[in-house]
PDB file of C-alpha atoms in Angstrom:
ATOM      1  CA  MET A   1      67.468 -11.608  19.575  1.00 49.00           C
ATOM      2  CA  GLN A   2      64.786  -9.224  20.245  1.00 51.00           C
ATOM      3  CA  ASN A   3      61.455 -10.396  21.208  1.00 52.00           C
ATOM      4  CA  ILE A   4      59.157  -9.494  18.487  1.00 52.00           C
ATOM      5  CA  LYS A   5      55.618  -9.273  19.507  1.00 52.00           C
ATOM      6  CA  ILE A   6      53.288 -10.234  16.877  1.00 51.00           C
ATOM      7  CA  MET A   7      50.014  -8.594  17.317  1.00 50.00           C
ATOM      8  CA  MET A   8      47.094 -10.323  15.914  1.00 51.00           C
ATOM      9  CA  ILE A   9      44.684  -7.842  14.537  1.00 51.00           C
ATOM     10  CA  LYS A  10      41.185  -9.082  14.439  1.00 54.00           C
ATOM     11  CA  LYS A  11      39.357  -7.885  11.498  1.00 56.00           C
ATOM     12  CA  THR A  12      35.964  -6.894  12.572  1.00 58.00           C
ATOM     13  CA  LYS A  13      33.274  -7.509  10.095  1.00 62.00           C
ATOM     14  CA  LYS A  14      30.598  -4.995  10.080  1.00 67.00           C
ATOM     15  CA  VAL A  15      27.313  -6.712  10.074  1.00 64.00           C
ATOM     16  CA  VAL A  16      25.103  -4.590   7.965  1.00 64.00           C
ATOM     17  CA  LYS A  17      21.505  -5.370   8.501  1.00 68.00           C
ATOM     18  CA  LYS A  18      19.566  -4.522   5.447  1.00 68.00           C
ATOM     19  CA  LYS A  19      16.474  -2.643   6.248  1.00 70.00           C
ATOM     20  CA  LYS A  20      13.384  -4.312   5.046  1.00 75.00           C
ATOM     21  CA  LYS A  21      12.285  -2.300   2.078  1.00 80.00           C
ATOM     22  CA  LEU A  22       8.851  -0.856   2.635  1.00 82.00           C
ATOM     23  CA  VAL A  23       6.170  -1.438   0.082  1.00 84.00           C
ATOM     24  CA  SER A  24       5.485   1.742  -1.848  1.00 90.00           C
ATOM     25  CA  MET A  25       2.367   3.738  -1.116  1.00 90.00           C
ATOM     26  CA  SER A  26       1.154   3.314  -4.699  1.00 92.00           C
ATOM     27  CA  LEU A  27       1.481  -0.467  -4.396  1.00 94.00           C
ATOM     28  CA  LEU A  28      -0.481  -0.387  -1.136  1.00 94.00           C
ATOM     29  CA  GLU A  29      -3.184   1.681  -2.836  1.00 95.00           C
ATOM     30  CA  LYS A  30      -3.374  -0.822  -5.707  1.00 96.00           C
ATOM     31  CA  LYS A  31      -3.681  -3.684  -3.241  1.00 96.00           C
ATOM     32  CA  LEU A  32      -6.407  -1.831  -1.339  1.00 96.00           C
ATOM     33  CA  ASP A  33      -8.207  -1.000  -4.605  1.00 96.00           C
ATOM     34  CA  LYS A  34      -8.231  -4.688  -5.514  1.00 97.00           C
ATOM     35  CA  VAL A  35      -9.531  -5.992  -2.187  1.00 97.00           C
ATOM     36  CA  PHE A  36     -12.029  -3.125  -1.830  1.00 97.00           C
ATOM     37  CA  SER A  37     -13.340  -3.784  -5.344  1.00 96.00           C
ATOM     38  CA  ILE A  38     -13.950  -7.430  -4.490  1.00 95.00           C
ATOM     39  CA  TYR A  39     -15.623  -6.430  -1.223  1.00 96.00           C
ATOM     40  CA  SER A  40     -17.817  -3.789  -2.898  1.00 94.00           C
ATOM     41  CA  ARG A  41     -19.113  -6.282  -5.440  1.00 94.00           C
ATOM     42  CA  LEU A  42     -19.539  -9.164  -2.990  1.00 93.00           C
ATOM     43  CA  LYS A  43     -21.341  -7.163  -0.294  1.00 92.00           C
ATOM     44  CA  ASP A  44     -24.452  -6.886  -2.487  1.00 89.00           C
ATOM     45  CA  ALA A  45     -24.265 -10.400  -3.945  1.00 90.00           C
ATOM     46  CA  ASP A  46     -26.725 -13.165  -3.142  1.00 88.00           C
ATOM     47  CA  GLU A  47     -25.664 -16.716  -2.241  1.00 85.00           C
ATOM     48  CA  GLY A  48     -25.163 -17.562  -5.915  1.00 86.00           C
ATOM     49  CA  GLY A  49     -22.917 -14.548  -6.473  1.00 88.00           C
ATOM     50  CA  THR A  50     -25.489 -12.564  -8.468  1.00 92.00           C
ATOM     51  CA  VAL A  51     -25.540  -8.774  -8.150  1.00 94.00           C
ATOM     52  CA  THR A  52     -27.712  -6.063  -9.633  1.00 95.00           C
ATOM     53  CA  CYS A  53     -26.202  -3.112 -11.481  1.00 96.00           C
ATOM     54  CA  VAL A  54     -27.193  -0.084  -9.418  1.00 96.00           C
ATOM     55  CA  THR A  55     -27.926   2.025 -12.492  1.00 96.00           C
ATOM     56  CA  CYS A  56     -29.672  -0.271 -14.989  1.00 95.00           C
ATOM     57  CA  ASN A  57     -30.786  -3.160 -12.722  1.00 95.00           C
ATOM     58  CA  VAL A  58     -29.311  -5.881 -14.953  1.00 96.00           C
ATOM     59  CA  LEU A  59     -28.398  -9.090 -13.083  1.00 95.00           C
ATOM     60  CA  LYS A  60     -24.850 -10.424 -13.461  1.00 95.00           C
ATOM     61  CA  HIS A  61     -22.343 -12.508 -11.553  1.00 94.00           C
ATOM     62  CA  TRP A  62     -20.221 -10.395  -9.201  1.00 94.00           C
ATOM     63  CA  LYS A  63     -17.063 -11.195 -11.188  1.00 93.00           C
ATOM     64  CA  ASP A  64     -18.644  -9.787 -14.353  1.00 95.00           C
ATOM     65  CA  VAL A  65     -19.348  -6.297 -13.001  1.00 96.00           C
ATOM     66  CA  ASP A  66     -17.217  -3.322 -11.990  1.00 95.00           C
ATOM     67  CA  ALA A  67     -16.957  -1.641  -8.643  1.00 95.00           C
ATOM     68  CA  GLY A  68     -18.500   1.602  -9.889  1.00 95.00           C
ATOM     69  CA  HIS A  69     -17.668   4.806  -8.043  1.00 96.00           C
ATOM     70  CA  PHE A  70     -20.360   7.477  -7.861  1.00 96.00           C
ATOM     71  CA  ILE A  71     -17.730  10.097  -7.050  1.00 95.00           C
ATOM     72  CA  LYS A  72     -14.563   9.495  -9.066  1.00 94.00           C
ATOM     73  CA  ARG A  73     -11.648   7.618  -7.497  1.00 91.00           C
ATOM     74  CA  GLN A  74      -9.413  10.678  -7.727  1.00 92.00           C
ATOM     75  CA  TYR A  75     -11.201  12.082  -4.663  1.00 93.00           C
ATOM     76  CA  ARG A  76      -9.311  10.221  -1.946  1.00 91.00           C
ATOM     77  CA  SER A  77     -11.713  11.161   0.825  1.00 94.00           C
ATOM     78  CA  VAL A  78     -14.408   8.943  -0.705  1.00 95.00           C
ATOM     79  CA  ARG A  79     -12.339   6.536  -2.818  1.00 95.00           C
ATOM     80  CA  TRP A  80     -12.786   3.676  -0.328  1.00 95.00           C
ATOM     81  CA  ASN A  81     -16.152   4.749   1.083  1.00 95.00           C
ATOM     82  CA  ASP A  82     -18.764   1.954   1.132  1.00 93.00           C
ATOM     83  CA  MET A  83     -21.539   4.358   0.251  1.00 95.00           C
ATOM     84  CA  ASN A  84     -19.679   5.589  -2.846  1.00 96.00           C
ATOM     85  CA  VAL A  85     -18.910   2.210  -4.466  1.00 96.00           C
ATOM     86  CA  HIS A  86     -21.411  -0.371  -5.716  1.00 96.00           C
ATOM     87  CA  PRO A  87     -21.717  -3.049  -8.399  1.00 96.00           C
ATOM     88  CA  GLN A  88     -22.125  -1.506 -11.814  1.00 96.00           C
ATOM     89  CA  CYS A  89     -22.125  -3.239 -15.187  1.00 95.00           C
ATOM     90  CA  PHE A  90     -19.302  -2.465 -17.594  1.00 95.00           C
ATOM     91  CA  ARG A  91     -21.673  -0.765 -20.021  1.00 96.00           C
ATOM     92  CA  CYS A  92     -23.022   1.717 -17.488  1.00 95.00           C
ATOM     93  CA  ASN A  93     -19.674   2.349 -15.819  1.00 94.00           C
ATOM     94  CA  HIS A  94     -17.564   2.838 -18.949  1.00 93.00           C
ATOM     95  CA  PHE A  95     -19.699   3.533 -21.990  1.00 93.00           C
ATOM     96  CA  MET A  96     -22.357   5.607 -20.269  1.00 91.00           C
ATOM     97  CA  GLY A  97     -20.108   7.620 -17.943  1.00 90.00           C
ATOM     98  CA  GLY A  98     -21.371   5.949 -14.795  1.00 89.00           C
ATOM     99  CA  ARG A  99     -24.957   7.140 -15.347  1.00 94.00           C
ATOM    100  CA  GLN A 100     -24.527   9.683 -12.604  1.00 94.00           C
ATOM    101  CA  ASP A 101     -28.195  10.713 -12.338  1.00 95.00           C
ATOM    102  CA  ASP A 102     -29.350   7.128 -11.893  1.00 95.00           C
ATOM    103  CA  TYR A 103     -26.501   6.448  -9.474  1.00 96.00           C
ATOM    104  CA  ALA A 104     -27.443   9.522  -7.422  1.00 96.00           C
ATOM    105  CA  ASN A 105     -31.065   8.342  -7.277  1.00 96.00           C
ATOM    106  CA  PHE A 106     -29.876   4.909  -6.097  1.00 96.00           C
ATOM    107  CA  ILE A 107     -27.787   6.445  -3.290  1.00 97.00           C
ATOM    108  CA  ILE A 108     -30.647   8.696  -2.157  1.00 97.00           C
ATOM    109  CA  LYS A 109     -33.113   5.799  -2.244  1.00 96.00           C
ATOM    110  CA  THR A 110     -30.730   3.461  -0.387  1.00 95.00           C
ATOM    111  CA  TYR A 111     -29.102   5.768   2.164  1.00 96.00           C
ATOM    112  CA  GLY A 112     -31.319   8.858   2.255  1.00 96.00           C
ATOM    113  CA  GLN A 113     -30.931  12.467   1.166  1.00 96.00           C
ATOM    114  CA  GLU A 114     -28.939  13.487   4.250  1.00 96.00           C
ATOM    115  CA  SER A 115     -26.344  10.750   3.679  1.00 95.00           C
ATOM    116  CA  PHE A 116     -26.152  11.715   0.010  1.00 96.00           C
ATOM    117  CA  ASN A 117     -25.508  15.338   1.002  1.00 96.00           C
ATOM    118  CA  LEU A 118     -22.771  14.242   3.433  1.00 95.00           C
ATOM    119  CA  LEU A 119     -21.147  12.128   0.725  1.00 95.00           C
ATOM    120  CA  MET A 120     -21.176  15.043  -1.681  1.00 95.00           C
ATOM    121  CA  ALA A 121     -19.750  17.386   0.975  1.00 94.00           C
ATOM    122  CA  SER A 122     -16.972  14.966   1.882  1.00 94.00           C
ATOM    123  CA  LYS A 123     -15.854  14.872  -1.760  1.00 93.00           C
ATOM    124  CA  TYR A 124     -13.736  17.984  -1.280  1.00 92.00           C
ATOM    125  CA  GLN A 125     -12.211  17.115   2.069  1.00 94.00           C
ATOM    126  CA  ILE A 126      -8.464  16.769   1.882  1.00 92.00           C
ATOM    127  CA  VAL A 127      -7.362  13.373   3.121  1.00 91.00           C
ATOM    128  CA  LYS A 128      -3.827  12.035   3.165  1.00 92.00           C
ATOM    129  CA  HIS A 129      -3.819   8.369   4.087  1.00 92.00           C
ATOM    130  CA  THR A 130      -0.773   7.095   5.943  1.00 93.00           C
ATOM    131  CA  ARG A 131       0.929   3.790   5.310  1.00 94.00           C
ATOM    132  CA  SER A 132      -0.659   2.339   8.438  1.00 94.00           C
ATOM    133  CA  ASP A 133      -4.108   3.608   7.332  1.00 95.00           C
ATOM    134  CA  LEU A 134      -3.800   1.751   4.046  1.00 95.00           C
ATOM    135  CA  GLU A 135      -2.446  -1.398   5.695  1.00 95.00           C
ATOM    136  CA  GLU A 136      -5.303  -1.378   8.229  1.00 96.00           C
ATOM    137  CA  MET A 137      -7.917  -0.945   5.490  1.00 96.00           C
ATOM    138  CA  ILE A 138      -6.339  -3.760   3.465  1.00 96.00           C
ATOM    139  CA  GLU A 139      -6.525  -6.038   6.498  1.00 96.00           C
ATOM    140  CA  GLU A 140     -10.096  -4.971   7.348  1.00 96.00           C
ATOM    141  CA  TYR A 141     -11.494  -5.539   3.859  1.00 96.00           C
ATOM    142  CA  SER A 142      -9.475  -8.739   3.376  1.00 96.00           C
ATOM    143  CA  GLN A 143     -11.112 -10.155   6.496  1.00 95.00           C
ATOM    144  CA  LYS A 144     -14.562  -9.102   5.298  1.00 94.00           C
ATOM    145  CA  VAL A 145     -13.987 -10.724   1.897  1.00 93.00           C
ATOM    146  CA  LYS A 146     -12.685 -13.878   3.540  1.00 92.00           C
ATOM    147  CA  GLY A 147     -15.821 -14.052   5.703  1.00 90.00           C
ATOM    148  CA  MET A 148     -18.101 -13.643   2.677  1.00 86.00           C
ATOM    149  CA  GLU A 149     -16.207 -16.266   0.698  1.00 84.00           C
ATOM    150  CA  GLU A 150     -16.455 -18.740   3.584  1.00 81.00           C
ATOM    151  CA  ARG A 151     -20.150 -18.030   4.086  1.00 78.00           C
ATOM    152  CA  TRP A 152     -20.994 -18.574   0.422  1.00 71.00           C
ATOM    153  CA  ASN A 153     -18.298 -21.188  -0.371  1.00 73.00           C
ATOM    154  CA  ILE A 154     -16.948 -19.072  -3.207  1.00 65.00           C
TER     155      ILE A 154
END
């Protein structure tokens, strides 16, 4: 009899590590929009959560107003700029087109003409935010909101 060598063949299993799927840029932008909106409304609120509409001066709770943008959100260079976003009532922001003249007067009165001019000039700057930029801004504004909520027990 012949010696038959039986060879054991080990089947090697390929361990395929699935890459963690990255969150889409649009989802990051939505998350940043949400946290920045909360921050923009809370930053001007008093201890009771009351804010003043920057264009008509009506008093409302911060949850009942919009985060109104002086320069439209489509301009990414100023979309998440503190100086460009303030509490604005729904009426002024939606039905009255943002009341741009009154909003401009508010920005000039609050920040000065030079800052207003810089804001207007930065409107046309081309900015492409990276994933890490958006993630950092989300973290930054989340921490600021958390601090405000703790301070006011909201």
